Coordinates of C-alpha atoms and ligand atoms in Angstrom, one line a residue:
X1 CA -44.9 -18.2 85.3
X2 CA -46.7 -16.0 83.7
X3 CA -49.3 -17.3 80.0
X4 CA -48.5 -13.8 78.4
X5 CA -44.4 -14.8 78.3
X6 CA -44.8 -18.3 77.8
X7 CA -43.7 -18.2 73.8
X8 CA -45.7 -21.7 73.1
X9 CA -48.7 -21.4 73.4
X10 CA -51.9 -23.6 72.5
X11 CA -53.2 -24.4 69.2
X12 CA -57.2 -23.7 68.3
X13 CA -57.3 -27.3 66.9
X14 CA -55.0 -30.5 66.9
X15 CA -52.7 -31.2 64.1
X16 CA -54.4 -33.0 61.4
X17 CA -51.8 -35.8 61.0
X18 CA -51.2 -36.8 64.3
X19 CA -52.9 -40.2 65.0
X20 CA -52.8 -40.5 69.1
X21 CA -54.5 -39.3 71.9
X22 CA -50.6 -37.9 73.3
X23 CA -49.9 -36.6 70.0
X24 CA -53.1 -34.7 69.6
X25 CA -53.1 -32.8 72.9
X26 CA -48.9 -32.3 73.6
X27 CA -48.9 -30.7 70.7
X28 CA -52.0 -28.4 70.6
X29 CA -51.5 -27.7 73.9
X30 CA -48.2 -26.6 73.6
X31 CA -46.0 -29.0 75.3
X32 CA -44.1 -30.6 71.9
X33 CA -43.7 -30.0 68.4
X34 CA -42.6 -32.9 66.0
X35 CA -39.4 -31.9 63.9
X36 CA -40.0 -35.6 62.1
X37 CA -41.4 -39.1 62.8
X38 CA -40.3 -40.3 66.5
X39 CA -38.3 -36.8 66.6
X40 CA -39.6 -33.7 68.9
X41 CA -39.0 -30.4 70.5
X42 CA -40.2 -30.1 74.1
X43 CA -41.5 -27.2 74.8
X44 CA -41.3 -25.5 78.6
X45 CA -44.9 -26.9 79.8
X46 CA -43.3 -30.5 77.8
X47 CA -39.9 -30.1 79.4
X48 CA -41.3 -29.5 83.0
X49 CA -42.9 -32.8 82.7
X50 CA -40.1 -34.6 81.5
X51 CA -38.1 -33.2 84.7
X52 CA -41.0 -34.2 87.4
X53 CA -41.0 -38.1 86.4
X54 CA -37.4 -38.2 85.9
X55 CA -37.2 -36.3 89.8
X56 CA -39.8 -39.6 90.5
X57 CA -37.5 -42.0 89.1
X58 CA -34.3 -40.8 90.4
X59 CA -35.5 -40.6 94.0
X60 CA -36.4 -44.2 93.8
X61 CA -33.4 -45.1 91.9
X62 CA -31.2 -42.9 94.8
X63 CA -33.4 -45.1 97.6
X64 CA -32.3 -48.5 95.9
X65 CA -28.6 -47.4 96.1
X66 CA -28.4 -46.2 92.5
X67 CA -25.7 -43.5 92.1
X68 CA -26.1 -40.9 89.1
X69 CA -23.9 -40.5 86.2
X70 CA -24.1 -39.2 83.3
X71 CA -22.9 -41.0 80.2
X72 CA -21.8 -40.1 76.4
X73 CA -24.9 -40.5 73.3
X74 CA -21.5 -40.9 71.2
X75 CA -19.7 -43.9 71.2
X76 CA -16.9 -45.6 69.6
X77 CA -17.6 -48.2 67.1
X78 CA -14.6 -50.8 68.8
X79 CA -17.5 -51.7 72.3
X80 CA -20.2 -52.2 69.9
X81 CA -18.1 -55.2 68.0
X82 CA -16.6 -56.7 71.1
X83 CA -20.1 -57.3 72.2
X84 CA -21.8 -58.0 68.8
X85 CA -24.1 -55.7 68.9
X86 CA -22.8 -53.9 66.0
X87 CA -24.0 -56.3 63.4
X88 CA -26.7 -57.9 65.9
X89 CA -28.5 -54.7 66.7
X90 CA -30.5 -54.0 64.1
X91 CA -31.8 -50.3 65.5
X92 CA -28.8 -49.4 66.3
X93 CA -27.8 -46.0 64.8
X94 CA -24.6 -45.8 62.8
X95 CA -22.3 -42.8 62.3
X96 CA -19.3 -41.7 60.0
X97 CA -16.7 -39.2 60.9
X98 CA -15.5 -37.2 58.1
X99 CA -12.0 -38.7 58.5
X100 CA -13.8 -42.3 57.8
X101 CA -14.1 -43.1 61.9
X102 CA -17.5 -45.3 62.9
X103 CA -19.4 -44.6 65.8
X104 CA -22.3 -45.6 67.4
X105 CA -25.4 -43.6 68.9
X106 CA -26.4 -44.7 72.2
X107 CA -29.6 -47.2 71.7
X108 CA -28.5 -48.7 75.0
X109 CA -25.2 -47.7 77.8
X110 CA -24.4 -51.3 78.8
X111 CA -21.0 -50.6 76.1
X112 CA -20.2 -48.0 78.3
X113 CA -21.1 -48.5 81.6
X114 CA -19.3 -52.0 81.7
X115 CA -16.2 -50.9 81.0
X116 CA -16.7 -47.5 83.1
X117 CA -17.8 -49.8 86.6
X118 CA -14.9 -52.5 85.4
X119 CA -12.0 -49.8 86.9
X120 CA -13.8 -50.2 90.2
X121 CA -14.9 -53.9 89.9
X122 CA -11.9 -55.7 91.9
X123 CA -13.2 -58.1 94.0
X124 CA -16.6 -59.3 96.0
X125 CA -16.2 -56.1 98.2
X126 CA -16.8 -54.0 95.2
X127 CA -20.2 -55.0 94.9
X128 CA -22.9 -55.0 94.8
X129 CA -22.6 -52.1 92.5
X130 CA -25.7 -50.0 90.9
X131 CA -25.2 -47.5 88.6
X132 CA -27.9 -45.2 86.5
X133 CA -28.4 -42.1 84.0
X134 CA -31.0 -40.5 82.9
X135 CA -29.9 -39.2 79.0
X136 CA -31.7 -39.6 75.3
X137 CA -31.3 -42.9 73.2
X138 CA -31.1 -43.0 69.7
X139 CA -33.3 -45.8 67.5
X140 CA -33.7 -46.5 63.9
X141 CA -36.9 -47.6 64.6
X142 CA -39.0 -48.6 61.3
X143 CA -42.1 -47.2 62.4
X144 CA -42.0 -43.8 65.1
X145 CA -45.8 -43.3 65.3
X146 CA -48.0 -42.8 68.1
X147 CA -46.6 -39.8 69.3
X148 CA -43.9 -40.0 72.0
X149 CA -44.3 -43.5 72.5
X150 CA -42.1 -45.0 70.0
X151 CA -39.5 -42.2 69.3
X152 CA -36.1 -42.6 67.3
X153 CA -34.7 -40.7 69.7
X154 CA -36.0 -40.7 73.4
X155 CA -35.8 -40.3 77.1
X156 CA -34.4 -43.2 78.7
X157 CA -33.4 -43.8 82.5
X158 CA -31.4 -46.8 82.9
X159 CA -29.5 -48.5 85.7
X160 CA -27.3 -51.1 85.7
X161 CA -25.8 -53.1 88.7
X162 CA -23.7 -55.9 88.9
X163 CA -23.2 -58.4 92.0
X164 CA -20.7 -61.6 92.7
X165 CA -23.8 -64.0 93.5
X166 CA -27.0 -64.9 91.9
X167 CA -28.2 -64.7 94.8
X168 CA -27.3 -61.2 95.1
X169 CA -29.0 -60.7 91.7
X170 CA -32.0 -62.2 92.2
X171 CA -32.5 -60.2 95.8
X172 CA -31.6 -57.3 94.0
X173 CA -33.5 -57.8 91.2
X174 CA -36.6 -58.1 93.4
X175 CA -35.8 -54.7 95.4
X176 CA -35.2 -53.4 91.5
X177 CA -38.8 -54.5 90.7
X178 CA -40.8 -52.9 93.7
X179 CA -38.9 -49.6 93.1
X180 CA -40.3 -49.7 89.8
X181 CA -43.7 -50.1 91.4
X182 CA -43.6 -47.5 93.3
X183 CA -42.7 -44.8 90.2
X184 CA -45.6 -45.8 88.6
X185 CA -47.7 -45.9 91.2
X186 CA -45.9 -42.2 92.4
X187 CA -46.9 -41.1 88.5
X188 CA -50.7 -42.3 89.1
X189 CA -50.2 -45.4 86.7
X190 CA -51.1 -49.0 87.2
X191 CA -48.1 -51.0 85.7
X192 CA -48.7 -54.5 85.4
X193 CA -45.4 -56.9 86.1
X194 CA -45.3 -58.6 83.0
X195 CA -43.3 -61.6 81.9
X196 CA -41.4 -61.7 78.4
X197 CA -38.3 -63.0 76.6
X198 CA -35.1 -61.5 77.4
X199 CA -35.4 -60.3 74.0
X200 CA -31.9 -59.4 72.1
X201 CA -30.0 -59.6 75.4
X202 CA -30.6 -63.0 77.2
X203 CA -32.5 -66.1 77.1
X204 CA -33.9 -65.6 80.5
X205 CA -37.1 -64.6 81.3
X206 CA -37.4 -60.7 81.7
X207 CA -40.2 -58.2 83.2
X208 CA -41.9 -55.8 81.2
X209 CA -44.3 -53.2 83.0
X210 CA -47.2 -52.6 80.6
X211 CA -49.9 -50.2 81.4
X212 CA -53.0 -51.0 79.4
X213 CA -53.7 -48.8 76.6
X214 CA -55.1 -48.7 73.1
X215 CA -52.5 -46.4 72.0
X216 CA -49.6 -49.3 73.6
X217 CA -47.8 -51.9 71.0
X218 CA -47.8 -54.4 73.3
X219 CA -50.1 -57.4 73.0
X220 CA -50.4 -59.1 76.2
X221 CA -52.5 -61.7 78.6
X222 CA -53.4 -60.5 81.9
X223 CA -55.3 -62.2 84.5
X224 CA -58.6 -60.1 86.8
X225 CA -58.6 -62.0 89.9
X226 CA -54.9 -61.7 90.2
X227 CA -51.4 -59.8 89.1
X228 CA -50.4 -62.5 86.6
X229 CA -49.8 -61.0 83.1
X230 CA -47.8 -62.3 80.2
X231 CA -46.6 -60.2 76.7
X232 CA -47.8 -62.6 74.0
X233 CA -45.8 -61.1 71.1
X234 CA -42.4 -63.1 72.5
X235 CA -44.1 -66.0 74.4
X236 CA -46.4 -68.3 72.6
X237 CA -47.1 -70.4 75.7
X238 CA -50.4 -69.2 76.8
X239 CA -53.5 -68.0 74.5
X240 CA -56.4 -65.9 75.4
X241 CA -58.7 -67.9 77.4
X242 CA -56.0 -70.2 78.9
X243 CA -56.2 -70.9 82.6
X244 CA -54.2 -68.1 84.6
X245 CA -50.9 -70.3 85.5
X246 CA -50.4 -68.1 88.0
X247 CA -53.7 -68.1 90.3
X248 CA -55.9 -70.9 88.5
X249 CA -59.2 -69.5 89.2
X250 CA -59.5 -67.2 85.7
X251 CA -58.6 -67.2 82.8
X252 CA -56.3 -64.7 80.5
X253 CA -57.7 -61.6 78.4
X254 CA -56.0 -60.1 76.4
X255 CA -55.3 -56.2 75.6
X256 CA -52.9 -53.7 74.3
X257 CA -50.3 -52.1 76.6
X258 CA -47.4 -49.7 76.5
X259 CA -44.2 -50.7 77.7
X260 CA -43.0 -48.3 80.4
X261 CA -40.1 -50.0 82.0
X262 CA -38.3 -53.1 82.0
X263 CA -35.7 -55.3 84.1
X264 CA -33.4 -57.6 82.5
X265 CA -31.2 -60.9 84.3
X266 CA -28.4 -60.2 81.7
X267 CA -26.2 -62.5 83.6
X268 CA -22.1 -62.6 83.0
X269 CA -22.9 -61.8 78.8
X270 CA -21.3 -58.0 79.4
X271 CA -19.0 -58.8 81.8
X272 CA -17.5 -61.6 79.6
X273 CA -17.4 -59.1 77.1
X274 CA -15.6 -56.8 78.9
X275 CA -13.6 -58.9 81.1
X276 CA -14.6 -58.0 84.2
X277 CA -13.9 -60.0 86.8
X278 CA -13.4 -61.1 90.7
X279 CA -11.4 -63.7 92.2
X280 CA -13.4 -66.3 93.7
X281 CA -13.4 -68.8 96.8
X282 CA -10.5 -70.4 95.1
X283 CA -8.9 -67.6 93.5
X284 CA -10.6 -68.6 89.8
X285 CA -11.7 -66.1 87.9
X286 CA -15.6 -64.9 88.1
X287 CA -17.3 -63.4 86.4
X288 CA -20.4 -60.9 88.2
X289 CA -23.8 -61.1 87.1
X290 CA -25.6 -58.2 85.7
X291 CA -28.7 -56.6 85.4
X292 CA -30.3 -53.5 83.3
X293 CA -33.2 -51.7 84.7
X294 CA -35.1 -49.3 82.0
X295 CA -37.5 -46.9 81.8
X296 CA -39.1 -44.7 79.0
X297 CA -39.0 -41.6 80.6
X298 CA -40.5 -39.7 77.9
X299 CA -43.1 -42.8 76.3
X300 CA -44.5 -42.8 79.8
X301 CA -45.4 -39.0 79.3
X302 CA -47.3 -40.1 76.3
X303 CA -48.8 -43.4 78.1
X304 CA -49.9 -40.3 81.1
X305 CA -51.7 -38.2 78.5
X306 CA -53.5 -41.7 77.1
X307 CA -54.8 -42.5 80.5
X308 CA -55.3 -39.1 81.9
X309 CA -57.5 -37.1 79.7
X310 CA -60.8 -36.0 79.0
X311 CA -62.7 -34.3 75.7
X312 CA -61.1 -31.4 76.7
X313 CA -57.9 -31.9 77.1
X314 CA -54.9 -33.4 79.6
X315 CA -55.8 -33.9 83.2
X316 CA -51.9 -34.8 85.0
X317 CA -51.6 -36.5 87.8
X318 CA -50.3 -33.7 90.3
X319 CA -47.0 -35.1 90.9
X320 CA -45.7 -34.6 86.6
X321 CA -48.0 -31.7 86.0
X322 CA -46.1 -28.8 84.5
X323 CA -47.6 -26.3 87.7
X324 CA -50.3 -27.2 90.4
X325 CA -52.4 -24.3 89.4
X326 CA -53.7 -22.9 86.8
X327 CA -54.3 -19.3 87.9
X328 CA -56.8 -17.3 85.6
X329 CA -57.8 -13.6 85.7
X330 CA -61.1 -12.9 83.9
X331 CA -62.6 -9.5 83.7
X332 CA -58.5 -7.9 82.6
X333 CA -60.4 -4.8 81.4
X334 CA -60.5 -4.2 85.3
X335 CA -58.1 -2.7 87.2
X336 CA -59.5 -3.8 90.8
X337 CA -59.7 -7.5 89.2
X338 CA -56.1 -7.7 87.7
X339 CA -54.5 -6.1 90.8
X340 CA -56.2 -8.9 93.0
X341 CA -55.1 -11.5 90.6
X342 CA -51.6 -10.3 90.3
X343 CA -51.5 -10.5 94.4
X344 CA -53.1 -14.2 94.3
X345 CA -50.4 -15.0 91.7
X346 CA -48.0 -13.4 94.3
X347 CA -48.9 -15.2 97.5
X348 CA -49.2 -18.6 96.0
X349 CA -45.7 -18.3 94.4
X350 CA -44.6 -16.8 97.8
X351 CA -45.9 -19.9 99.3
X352 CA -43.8 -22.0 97.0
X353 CA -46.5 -23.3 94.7
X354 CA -46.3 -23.7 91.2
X355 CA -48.8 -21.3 89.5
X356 CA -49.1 -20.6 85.5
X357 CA -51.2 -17.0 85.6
X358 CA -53.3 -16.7 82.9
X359 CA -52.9 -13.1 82.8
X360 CA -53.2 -12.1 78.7
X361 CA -55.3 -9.0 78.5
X362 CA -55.9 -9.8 74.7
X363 CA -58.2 -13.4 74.9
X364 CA -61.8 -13.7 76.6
X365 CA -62.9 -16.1 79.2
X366 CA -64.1 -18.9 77.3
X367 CA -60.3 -19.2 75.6
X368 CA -58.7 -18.7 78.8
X369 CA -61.0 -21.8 80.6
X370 CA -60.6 -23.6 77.5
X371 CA -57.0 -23.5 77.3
X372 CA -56.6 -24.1 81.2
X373 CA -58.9 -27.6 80.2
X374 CA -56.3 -28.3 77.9
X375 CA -53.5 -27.7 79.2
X376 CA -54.3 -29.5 82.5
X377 CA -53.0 -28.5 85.5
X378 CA -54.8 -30.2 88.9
X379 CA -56.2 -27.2 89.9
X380 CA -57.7 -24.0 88.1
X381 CA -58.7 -20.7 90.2
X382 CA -60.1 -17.7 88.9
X383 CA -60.0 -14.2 90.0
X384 CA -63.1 -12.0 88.2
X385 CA -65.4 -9.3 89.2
X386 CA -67.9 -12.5 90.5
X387 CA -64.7 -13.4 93.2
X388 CA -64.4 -9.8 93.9
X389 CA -68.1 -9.3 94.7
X390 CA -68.0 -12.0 97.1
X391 CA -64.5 -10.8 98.6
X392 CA -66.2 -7.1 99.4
X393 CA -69.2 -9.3 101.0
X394 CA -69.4 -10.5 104.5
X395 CA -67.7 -14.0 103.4
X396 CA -64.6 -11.8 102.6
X397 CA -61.7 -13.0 100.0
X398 CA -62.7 -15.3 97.4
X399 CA -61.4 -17.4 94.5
X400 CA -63.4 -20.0 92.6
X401 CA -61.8 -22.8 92.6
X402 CA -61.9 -26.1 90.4
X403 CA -59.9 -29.5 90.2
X404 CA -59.1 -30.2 86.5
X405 CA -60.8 -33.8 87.3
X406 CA -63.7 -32.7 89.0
X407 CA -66.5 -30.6 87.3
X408 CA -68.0 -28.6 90.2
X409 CA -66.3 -24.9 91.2
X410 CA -66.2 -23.9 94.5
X411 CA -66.0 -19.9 95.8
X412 CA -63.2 -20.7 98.7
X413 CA -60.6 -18.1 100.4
X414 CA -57.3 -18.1 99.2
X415 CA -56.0 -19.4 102.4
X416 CA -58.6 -22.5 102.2
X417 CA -57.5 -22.9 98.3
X418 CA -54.1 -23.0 99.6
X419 CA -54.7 -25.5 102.3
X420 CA -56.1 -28.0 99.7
X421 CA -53.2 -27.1 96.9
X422 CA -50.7 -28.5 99.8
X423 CA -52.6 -31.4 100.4
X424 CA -52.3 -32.7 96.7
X425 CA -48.8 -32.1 96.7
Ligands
LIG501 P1 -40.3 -51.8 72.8 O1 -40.6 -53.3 72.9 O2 -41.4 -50.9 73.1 O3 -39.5 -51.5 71.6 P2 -37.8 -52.3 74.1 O4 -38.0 -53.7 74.6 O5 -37.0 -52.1 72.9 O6 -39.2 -51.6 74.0 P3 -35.8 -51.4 76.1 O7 -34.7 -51.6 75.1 O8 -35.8 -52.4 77.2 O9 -37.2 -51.4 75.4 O10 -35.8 -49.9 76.7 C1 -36.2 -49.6 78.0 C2 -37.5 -48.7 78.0 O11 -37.3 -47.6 77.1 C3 -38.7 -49.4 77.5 O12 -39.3 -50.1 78.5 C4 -39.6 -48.3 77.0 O13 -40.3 -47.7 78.1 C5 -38.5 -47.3 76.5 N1 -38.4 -47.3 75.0 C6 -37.9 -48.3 74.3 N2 -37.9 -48.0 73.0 C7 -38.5 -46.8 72.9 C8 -38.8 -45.9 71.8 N3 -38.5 -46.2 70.6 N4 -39.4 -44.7 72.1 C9 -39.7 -44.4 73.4 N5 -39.4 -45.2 74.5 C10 -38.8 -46.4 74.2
LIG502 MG1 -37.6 -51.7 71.0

């Protein structure tokens, strides 16, 4: 794509008001805008990103047998009371009709995904059964600060499955959790497994995977010499400086952490609700256990930003960056130099790489770098009258070429730029 048709562009400073590292930079460099508190636009660069994590999460939903729907935002009011949660739920969003009708916006899908699986729920050869969407969720949330991470209305991919054993859960459960592992470790994030309270849904114990930052909500305990990590705002069994329960050979620390994902043991609460059921050894009813699965597509595009920038701006992880290079032409006033940079622009998107091509005539260099800095894609190369000198030399075509996280250029052929682009792909 080219800069000079992109309609949002960057900003020459950061809005005043915004109070988080993700807030700052999205929005100066043009990936959202805020239309209120926990409310925003996003932008093409933004939306991109959105679509390359969800692509993550999907795959490794598809790979645990997840199959894709896609479910309503709009409810009716009647699944909300036959499961409580329409005087329990205290961020859920309520909505009249002009006739006097109630509805509910989705905070959560278990109203509808229950009864939808329930037409196809007949007996133990029905399951197990695992079922996601990736769609926007709606809460009244009393405070929406800190950018994206705590939206009233938000990217959300949940699954939910549903099995005629606990022991079917519980393996299920486990395969649920390493999946998880492998999105954040796909999106370049360390996501510690964290134990919590089954919050609103369950009395059970449920898994939270917090990635440490300042910017997070989450207080939790974590242990250095090994995984163990606990969310202290639920569970007031352990304090900082407690022996590690888990390994015994440290002791907790605490930090902050944002909440990326989360896997719940809901048991047979929905499909009570719901009366869904299977006949069992004896032909009495049963009813399957449940699980949900979330995860905050769009928070963890804030929690990226936190952990992956520098003073001058983002620096993505090359599997959610908007485009793998940042293509600049420097020099526009001449003709030799924009030719050759229109051609680079050319093969590379030939070659079926993802290139955003600086190519405004009416900005200098140091706007152009600077704007490729903050925007952040993994790799920057620039076509000038310097790269054009050394392509007439002996050494032949030249680009200079950068990584966004490193801070020495190299003069390399296209062909040897390319052949590093494919390897961080
Ligand atoms: P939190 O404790 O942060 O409010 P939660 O326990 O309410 O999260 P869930 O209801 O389990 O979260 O939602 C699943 C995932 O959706 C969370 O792990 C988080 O990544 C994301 N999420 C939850 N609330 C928000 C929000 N207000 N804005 C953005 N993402 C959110
Ligand atoms: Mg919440």
């Amino acid at each position: 794509m080219k800069y000079s048709q992109l309609f949002a562009k960057t900003l020459k400073t950061a809005p005043a008001a915004a109070d988080t590292v993700n807030h700052k930079l999205l929005v100066q460099a043009g990936y959202v805008r805020q239309v209120m508190a926990g409310v925003y636009d996003y932008l093409p660069l933004g939306l991109r990103v959105l679509n390359n994590i969800s692509k993550i999460v999907r795959e490794e939903m598809n790979g645990i047998g997840g199959q894709e729907v896609l479910m309503p935002v709009l409810h009716p009011s009647a699944i909300w009371k036959q499961t409580g949660g329409w005087d329990k739920i205290d961020v859920l969003f309520k909505v009249k009709s002009r006739t006097g009708k109630d509805y509910a916006l989705a905070q959560s899908n278990e109203e509808t995904v229950t009864p939808l699986a329930k037409e196809w729920i007949h007996s133990a050869k029905d399951l197990p059964l695992a079922i996601y969407h990736v769609n926007w969720k709606f809460r009244d949330e009393l405070r929406s600060k800190s950018g994206i991470l705590r939206g009233r209305e938000f990217l959300m991919k949940d699954l939910y499955s549903w099995h005629a054993t606990q022991a079917d859960f519980d393996a299920f459960y486990q395969t649920a959790k390493e999946a998880y592992k492998r999105v954040f470790s796909r999106l370049g994030l360390t996501a510690k497994v964290t134990e919590a309270s089954g919050g609103a849904f369950t009395e059970k114990l449920s898994y939270e995977f917090e990635v440490l930052t300042d910017a997070g909500e989450a207080r939790i305990l974590y242990c250095e010499s090994c995984d163990y990590c606990v969310n202290v705002d639920d569970i007031a069994t352990y304090k900082e400086g407690d022996t590690c329960p888990r390994c015994k050979g440290d002791t907790l620390k605490p930090a902050k952490a944002a909440e990326v994902g989360n896997v719940f043991d809901l048991g047979t609460k929905y499909t009570k609700a719901f009366d869904v059921t299977i006949p069992g050894e004896k032909g009495e009813k049963v009813y399957p256990i449940m699980g949900c699965y979330g995860i905050g597509i769009s928070r963890t595009m804030g929690v990226l930003v936190e952990h992956f920038h520098d003073e001058h701006g983002i620096v993505w992880p090359a599997s959610v960056a908007p485009f793998t290079v940042q293509l600049v032409s420097l020099n526009t006033n001449d003709t030799e130099t924009m030719k050759r940079a229109d051609e680079v622009y050319e093969q590379l998107t030939k070659a079926g790489i993802e290139v955003l091509y600086d190519d405004r005539t009416d900005v200098g260099a140091g706007q152009k770098l600077a704007d490729a800095d903050l925007i952040g894609n993994p790799v920057r190369l620039v076509v000038s009258a310097k790269t054009l000198r050394q392509a007439q030399g002996k050494t032949g075509d030249k680009v200079e070429m950068k990584l966004r996280s490193e801070k020495e250029s190299a003069m390399v052929t296209l062909d040897e730029a390319m052949e590093k682009i494919q390897t961080l792909l």
